Amino acid sequence: METTILNRKEAMLTANAIRSDILAMLPPGKVGHLGGSSSIADIMSCLYFHHMNINPKNMKDPDRDRILLSKGHSVLAQYAALTELGVIDRNELKTLKTYGSVLQGHPDMERTPGIEAVTGSLGQGLSVGLGLALGLKLEKSKGRVYVICGDGELSEGQVWEAAMAGSVFKADNLTAIIDLNGIQATGTTEETFPIPNIAEKWEAFGWNVIQLDGHDVVAIHKALEEARNFKGKPSVLVARTIKGKGFSFAENKAAFHNGSLTDEQYKIALEDLEKIKNEVEKS
Ligand SMILES: Cc1ncc(C[n+]2csc(CCOP(=O)(O)OP(=O)(O)O)c2C)c(N)n1
């Protein structure tokens, strides 16, 4: 059984650096998905820096692990992680969503190094990830596939078709991660389209279900280790998160699903990150 060691402080500081890069992509007045990107920063930190088998110098290694961001609008978190890894040039951050930039508003495998699929039309990523995972098995690759979905995204029927197929085909090299932040584009998931008993639903669809706090790097690490070692079924991490996590004025606010920051909010955001960094360093 493979076991990786987590350096808790390092994982939290990397998550903070990811949030800082997300902010660098969204200077005052620029519209972008701050909320759903910051809610997966801790998960991205644990995956890319402490868990996945990837070599930033060879992102095409057939045995590499893959992340597919089914909630593709949150790609800022993935661009940020790939920047921290050195796969994306830091100078690109300021070009987000401009004509010709390698960083567009949704993941594009043709354009951006380290991106594995074109995603963003909600509901499709898990099907793509399942196909990829089954293909990797056929090729006897050691690669594992991680698919990150939103809780609002679960109202798309195709997610559940992929869930059924995943257990039928015993895709134990596939891990879904549900970013359970409870807020969608315009309001809460509860008032938009409630999806009760999410963990029980995945269990009924034949998955190994792990519930956790999606901002607790130790819990994320343990869950990823369990998923990696679980045989015979795909695993799903049902991760409770806070949309806008880390930015005091944006936490749990639908307005920051895809909004812009004022000069004042940007200043507060920088102060928030600095404060968290200092707290983690002292802890
Ligand atoms: C098929 C499809 N319908 C609608 C949209 C527009 N859209 C983008 S994000 C979003 C809300 C997603 O909510 P959730 O999955 O909870 O994401 P998160 O809160 O984590 O950002 C919607 C409706 C889309 N991208 N794809």
CSV table of C-alpha atoms and ligand atoms in Angstrom, one decimal:
chain,number,residue,atom,x,y,z
A,1,MET,CA,0.0,0.0,0.0
A,2,GLU,CA,1.5,3.3,-1.1
A,3,THR,CA,1.4,6.0,1.6
A,4,THR,CA,2.4,9.6,1.1
A,5,ILE,CA,3.3,11.9,4.0
A,6,LEU,CA,1.5,15.2,4.3
A,7,ASN,CA,3.3,18.3,5.5
A,8,ARG,CA,0.2,20.1,6.8
A,9,LYS,CA,1.7,23.6,7.0
A,10,GLU,CA,3.2,23.3,3.5
A,11,ALA,CA,-0.1,22.1,2.1
A,12,MET,CA,-1.9,25.1,3.7
A,13,LEU,CA,0.6,27.6,2.5
A,14,THR,CA,0.4,26.2,-1.1
A,15,ALA,CA,-3.4,26.6,-0.9
A,16,ASN,CA,-2.8,30.2,0.2
A,17,ALA,CA,-0.5,30.7,-2.8
A,18,ILE,CA,-3.2,29.2,-5.1
A,19,ARG,CA,-5.7,31.7,-3.7
A,20,SER,CA,-3.2,34.5,-4.2
A,21,ASP,CA,-2.7,33.5,-7.9
A,22,ILE,CA,-6.5,33.3,-8.3
A,23,LEU,CA,-6.6,36.9,-7.1
A,24,ALA,CA,-3.8,37.9,-9.4
A,25,MET,CA,-6.0,36.8,-12.3
A,26,LEU,CA,-8.9,39.0,-11.1
A,27,PRO,CA,-7.7,42.6,-10.7
A,28,PRO,CA,-10.4,45.1,-9.7
A,29,GLY,CA,-13.2,45.3,-12.3
A,30,LYS,CA,-12.3,42.0,-14.1
A,31,VAL,CA,-15.2,39.5,-14.0
A,32,GLY,CA,-14.3,35.9,-13.1
A,33,HIS,CA,-15.2,33.0,-11.0
A,34,LEU,CA,-13.6,33.8,-7.6
A,35,GLY,CA,-16.1,31.8,-5.4
A,36,GLY,CA,-16.0,28.3,-6.9
A,37,SER,CA,-12.3,28.6,-7.6
A,38,SER,CA,-11.3,29.5,-4.0
A,39,SER,CA,-13.6,26.7,-2.6
A,40,ILE,CA,-11.4,24.1,-4.2
A,41,ALA,CA,-7.9,25.6,-3.5
A,42,ASP,CA,-7.2,23.3,-0.6
A,43,ILE,CA,-8.2,20.3,-2.6
A,44,MET,CA,-6.0,21.4,-5.5
A,45,SER,CA,-3.1,21.9,-3.1
A,46,CYS,CA,-3.4,18.4,-1.7
A,47,LEU,CA,-3.9,16.8,-5.1
A,48,TYR,CA,-1.2,18.4,-7.1
A,49,PHE,CA,1.5,18.8,-4.5
A,50,HIS,CA,1.0,15.9,-2.1
A,51,HIS,CA,-0.8,13.2,-3.8
A,52,MET,CA,-0.8,12.9,-7.6
A,53,ASN,CA,1.8,11.2,-9.6
A,54,ILE,CA,2.8,13.9,-12.0
A,55,ASN,CA,6.1,15.4,-13.2
A,56,PRO,CA,5.8,19.1,-14.0
A,57,LYS,CA,8.6,18.6,-16.5
A,58,ASN,CA,6.8,15.9,-18.4
A,59,MET,CA,3.0,16.5,-18.2
A,60,LYS,CA,2.5,14.0,-21.0
A,61,ASP,CA,3.8,10.9,-19.1
A,62,PRO,CA,1.3,8.1,-19.9
A,63,ASP,CA,1.5,6.9,-16.2
A,64,ARG,CA,0.6,10.4,-14.8
A,65,ASP,CA,-2.5,11.0,-12.7
A,66,ARG,CA,-5.1,13.3,-14.2
A,67,ILE,CA,-7.4,16.0,-12.9
A,68,LEU,CA,-10.6,16.9,-14.9
A,69,LEU,CA,-12.4,19.9,-13.7
A,70,SER,CA,-16.0,19.1,-14.6
A,71,LYS,CA,-17.1,22.4,-12.9
A,72,GLY,CA,-14.8,24.0,-15.5
A,73,HIS,CA,-15.7,27.6,-14.6
A,74,SER,CA,-13.5,27.2,-11.5
A,75,VAL,CA,-10.4,26.7,-13.7
A,76,LEU,CA,-8.7,29.6,-12.1
A,77,ALA,CA,-7.8,27.3,-9.2
A,78,GLN,CA,-6.3,24.8,-11.6
A,79,TYR,CA,-4.4,27.6,-13.5
A,80,ALA,CA,-3.1,28.7,-10.1
A,81,ALA,CA,-1.9,25.2,-9.1
A,82,LEU,CA,-0.2,24.7,-12.5
A,83,THR,CA,1.5,28.1,-12.0
A,84,GLU,CA,2.8,27.1,-8.6
A,85,LEU,CA,4.0,23.9,-10.2
A,86,GLY,CA,5.9,25.8,-12.9
A,87,VAL,CA,3.8,24.3,-15.7
A,88,ILE,CA,2.2,27.7,-16.5
A,89,ASP,CA,4.3,30.8,-16.8
A,90,ARG,CA,3.4,33.3,-14.0
A,91,ASN,CA,3.3,36.2,-16.4
A,92,GLU,CA,0.2,34.6,-18.1
A,93,LEU,CA,-1.9,35.2,-15.0
A,94,LYS,CA,-2.7,38.8,-15.9
A,95,THR,CA,-3.8,37.7,-19.4
A,96,LEU,CA,-6.8,35.6,-18.2
A,97,LYS,CA,-9.6,35.6,-20.7
A,98,THR,CA,-7.9,38.0,-23.1
A,99,TYR,CA,-7.8,37.3,-26.9
A,100,GLY,CA,-5.0,34.8,-27.7
A,101,SER,CA,-4.2,34.0,-24.0
A,102,VAL,CA,-3.4,30.5,-23.0
A,103,LEU,CA,-5.7,31.1,-20.0
A,104,GLN,CA,-9.3,31.2,-21.1
A,105,GLY,CA,-12.5,31.1,-19.0
A,106,HIS,CA,-12.9,27.3,-19.2
A,107,PRO,CA,-10.4,24.4,-19.4
A,108,ASP,CA,-9.0,23.8,-22.9
A,109,MET,CA,-6.6,20.9,-23.4
A,110,GLU,CA,-5.5,22.3,-26.8
A,111,ARG,CA,-4.5,25.6,-25.4
A,112,THR,CA,-3.2,25.3,-21.9
A,113,PRO,CA,-0.3,23.0,-20.7
A,114,GLY,CA,-1.4,20.6,-18.0
A,115,ILE,CA,-5.1,20.6,-18.9
A,116,GLU,CA,-6.5,17.2,-19.7
A,117,ALA,CA,-9.9,17.8,-21.3
A,118,VAL,CA,-12.2,20.5,-22.6
A,119,THR,CA,-14.8,21.0,-19.8
A,120,GLY,CA,-17.3,23.5,-18.6
A,121,SER,CA,-20.6,22.4,-20.0
A,122,LEU,CA,-21.7,21.1,-16.7
A,123,GLY,CA,-22.5,17.4,-16.2
A,124,GLN,CA,-20.1,16.0,-18.8
A,125,GLY,CA,-16.8,15.7,-16.9
A,126,LEU,CA,-17.4,12.6,-15.0
A,127,SER,CA,-18.4,10.7,-18.2
A,128,VAL,CA,-15.1,11.9,-19.8
A,129,GLY,CA,-13.2,10.9,-16.7
A,130,LEU,CA,-14.7,7.5,-16.6
A,131,GLY,CA,-13.8,6.8,-20.2
A,132,LEU,CA,-10.3,8.0,-19.5
A,133,ALA,CA,-10.0,5.8,-16.4
A,134,LEU,CA,-11.2,2.7,-18.2
A,135,GLY,CA,-8.9,3.4,-21.1
A,136,LEU,CA,-5.9,3.8,-18.7
A,137,LYS,CA,-6.8,0.3,-17.3
A,138,LEU,CA,-6.8,-1.2,-20.7
A,139,GLU,CA,-3.4,0.3,-21.4
A,140,LYS,CA,-2.2,-1.0,-18.0
A,141,SER,CA,-1.3,2.6,-17.1
A,142,LYS,CA,-0.8,3.3,-13.4
A,143,GLY,CA,-2.6,6.7,-13.9
A,144,ARG,CA,-5.5,7.6,-11.7
A,145,VAL,CA,-8.3,10.1,-12.7
A,146,TYR,CA,-9.7,12.7,-10.4
A,147,VAL,CA,-12.9,14.5,-11.5
A,148,ILE,CA,-14.0,17.6,-9.6
A,149,CYS,CA,-17.8,18.4,-9.8
A,150,GLY,CA,-19.9,21.1,-8.3
A,151,ASP,CA,-22.9,20.3,-6.1
A,152,GLY,CA,-25.1,22.4,-8.3
A,153,GLU,CA,-23.8,20.4,-11.2
A,154,LEU,CA,-25.3,17.2,-9.7
A,155,SER,CA,-28.7,18.3,-11.1
A,156,GLU,CA,-27.4,17.3,-14.5
A,157,GLY,CA,-28.6,13.8,-15.3
A,158,GLN,CA,-25.5,12.7,-17.1
A,159,VAL,CA,-23.6,12.8,-13.8
A,160,TRP,CA,-25.7,9.9,-12.6
A,161,GLU,CA,-25.4,8.0,-15.8
A,162,ALA,CA,-21.6,8.2,-15.4
A,163,ALA,CA,-22.0,7.2,-11.7
A,164,MET,CA,-24.0,4.1,-12.6
A,165,ALA,CA,-21.5,3.1,-15.3
A,166,GLY,CA,-18.5,3.8,-13.0
A,167,SER,CA,-19.7,1.2,-10.5
A,168,VAL,CA,-20.7,-1.3,-13.2
A,169,PHE,CA,-17.2,-1.2,-14.7
A,170,LYS,CA,-15.6,-1.2,-11.2
A,171,ALA,CA,-13.5,1.9,-12.1
A,172,ASP,CA,-11.4,2.0,-8.9
A,173,ASN,CA,-8.8,4.2,-10.6
A,174,LEU,CA,-11.4,7.0,-10.7
A,175,THR,CA,-12.2,9.4,-7.8
A,176,ALA,CA,-14.9,12.0,-8.0
A,177,ILE,CA,-14.7,15.0,-5.7
A,178,ILE,CA,-17.9,16.9,-5.0
A,179,ASP,CA,-17.3,20.5,-4.1
A,180,LEU,CA,-20.2,20.8,-1.7
A,181,ASN,CA,-20.3,24.5,-1.2
A,182,GLY,CA,-24.1,24.8,-1.3
A,183,ILE,CA,-24.2,27.8,-3.6
A,184,GLN,CA,-24.7,28.0,-7.3
A,185,ALA,CA,-24.6,30.9,-9.8
A,186,THR,CA,-27.6,32.9,-8.4
A,187,GLY,CA,-28.3,31.5,-5.0
A,188,THR,CA,-28.2,28.4,-2.8
A,189,THR,CA,-28.5,24.9,-4.1
A,190,GLU,CA,-31.3,24.4,-1.7
A,191,GLU,CA,-33.4,27.2,-3.2
A,192,THR,CA,-32.3,26.6,-6.8
A,193,PHE,CA,-32.6,22.8,-7.1
A,194,PRO,CA,-32.3,20.9,-3.8
A,195,ILE,CA,-30.3,17.6,-4.0
A,196,PRO,CA,-30.8,16.0,-0.6
A,197,ASN,CA,-28.7,13.1,0.8
A,198,ILE,CA,-25.9,13.4,-1.6
A,199,ALA,CA,-23.6,10.9,0.2
A,200,GLU,CA,-26.4,8.3,0.4
A,201,LYS,CA,-27.2,8.8,-3.3
A,202,TRP,CA,-23.6,8.0,-4.3
A,203,GLU,CA,-23.6,5.0,-2.0
A,204,ALA,CA,-26.7,3.7,-3.7
A,205,PHE,CA,-25.1,4.2,-7.1
A,206,GLY,CA,-22.3,1.8,-5.9
A,207,TRP,CA,-19.5,4.1,-4.9
A,208,ASN,CA,-17.1,4.1,-2.0
A,209,VAL,CA,-18.2,7.4,-0.3
A,210,ILE,CA,-16.0,9.5,1.9
A,211,GLN,CA,-17.4,12.6,3.6
A,212,LEU,CA,-15.0,15.3,4.7
A,213,ASP,CA,-14.3,19.0,5.4
A,214,GLY,CA,-12.9,20.2,2.0
A,215,HIS,CA,-10.7,22.8,3.7
A,216,ASP,CA,-9.0,20.5,6.1
A,217,VAL,CA,-5.8,19.4,4.4
A,218,VAL,CA,-5.3,16.5,6.7
A,219,ALA,CA,-8.8,15.2,6.1
A,220,ILE,CA,-8.4,15.7,2.3
A,221,HIS,CA,-5.1,13.9,2.4
A,222,LYS,CA,-6.5,10.9,4.3
A,223,ALA,CA,-9.6,10.7,2.0
A,224,LEU,CA,-7.4,10.7,-1.1
A,225,GLU,CA,-5.2,8.0,0.4
A,226,GLU,CA,-8.3,5.9,1.2
A,227,ALA,CA,-9.6,6.4,-2.3
A,228,ARG,CA,-6.3,5.4,-3.9
A,229,ASN,CA,-6.2,2.2,-1.9
A,230,PHE,CA,-9.9,1.2,-2.2
A,231,LYS,CA,-10.4,-1.6,-4.7
A,232,GLY,CA,-13.4,-2.8,-6.7
A,233,LYS,CA,-15.4,0.5,-6.7
A,234,PRO,CA,-14.8,4.1,-7.7
A,235,SER,CA,-14.6,6.5,-4.8
A,236,VAL,CA,-16.3,9.8,-4.2
A,237,LEU,CA,-15.2,12.5,-1.8
A,238,VAL,CA,-18.2,14.5,-0.7
A,239,ALA,CA,-16.2,17.6,0.5
A,240,ARG,CA,-18.1,20.3,2.4
A,241,THR,CA,-16.6,23.6,1.4
A,242,ILE,CA,-17.3,27.4,1.6
A,243,LYS,CA,-17.7,29.2,-1.7
A,244,GLY,CA,-15.3,32.2,-1.7
A,245,LYS,CA,-13.2,30.6,1.1
A,246,GLY,CA,-10.4,32.8,2.3
A,247,PHE,CA,-11.8,36.1,1.1
A,248,SER,CA,-13.8,37.5,4.0
A,249,PHE,CA,-16.3,39.6,2.0
A,250,ALA,CA,-16.9,36.8,-0.6
A,251,GLU,CA,-17.5,33.8,1.6
A,252,ASN,CA,-20.9,32.1,1.1
A,253,LYS,CA,-22.0,34.9,-1.3
A,254,ALA,CA,-23.5,34.0,-4.7
A,255,ALA,CA,-22.5,37.5,-5.9
A,256,PHE,CA,-18.9,36.3,-6.1
A,257,HIS,CA,-19.8,33.2,-8.2
A,258,ASN,CA,-18.8,35.2,-11.3
A,259,GLY,CA,-18.4,38.8,-10.2
A,260,SER,CA,-15.7,41.5,-10.0
A,261,LEU,CA,-13.9,43.1,-7.1
A,262,THR,CA,-13.8,46.8,-6.3
A,263,ASP,CA,-10.4,48.4,-5.4
A,264,GLU,CA,-11.4,48.2,-1.8
A,265,GLN,CA,-12.3,44.5,-1.9
A,266,TYR,CA,-9.1,43.7,-3.7
A,267,LYS,CA,-7.2,45.4,-0.9
A,268,ILE,CA,-9.1,43.4,1.7
A,269,ALA,CA,-8.5,40.2,-0.2
A,270,LEU,CA,-4.7,40.8,-0.2
A,271,GLU,CA,-4.9,41.5,3.6
A,272,ASP,CA,-7.0,38.4,4.2
A,273,LEU,CA,-4.4,36.2,2.4
A,274,GLU,CA,-1.5,37.8,4.2
A,275,LYS,CA,-3.3,37.3,7.6
A,276,ILE,CA,-4.0,33.6,6.8
A,277,LYS,CA,-0.4,33.1,5.7
A,278,ASN,CA,1.0,34.6,8.9
A,279,GLU,CA,-1.4,32.5,11.0
A,280,VAL,CA,-0.4,29.3,9.2
A,281,GLU,CA,3.3,30.1,9.5
A,282,LYS,CA,3.0,30.7,13.3
A,283,SER,CA,0.9,27.6,13.9
B,1,LIG,C1,-24.8,22.7,-19.0
B,1,LIG,C2,-24.5,24.0,-18.3
B,1,LIG,N1,-25.6,24.7,-17.9
B,1,LIG,C3,-25.3,25.9,-17.3
B,1,LIG,C4,-24.1,26.4,-17.1
B,1,LIG,C5,-23.8,27.7,-16.5
B,1,LIG,N2,-23.2,27.6,-15.2
B,1,LIG,C6,-21.9,27.8,-14.9
B,1,LIG,S1,-21.5,27.6,-13.3
B,1,LIG,C7,-23.1,27.3,-12.9
B,1,LIG,C8,-23.4,27.0,-11.5
B,1,LIG,C9,-22.7,25.8,-11.0
B,1,LIG,O1,-22.9,25.5,-9.6
B,1,LIG,P1,-22.0,24.5,-8.9
B,1,LIG,O2,-21.9,23.2,-9.7
B,1,LIG,O3,-22.5,24.4,-7.5
B,1,LIG,O4,-20.6,25.2,-8.9
B,1,LIG,P2,-19.8,26.0,-7.8
B,1,LIG,O5,-20.8,26.5,-6.8
B,1,LIG,O6,-18.8,25.1,-7.2
B,1,LIG,O7,-19.1,27.2,-8.6
B,1,LIG,C10,-23.9,27.3,-14.0
B,1,LIG,C11,-25.4,27.1,-13.9
B,1,LIG,C12,-23.0,25.6,-17.6
B,1,LIG,N3,-21.7,25.9,-17.5
B,1,LIG,N4,-23.3,24.4,-18.2
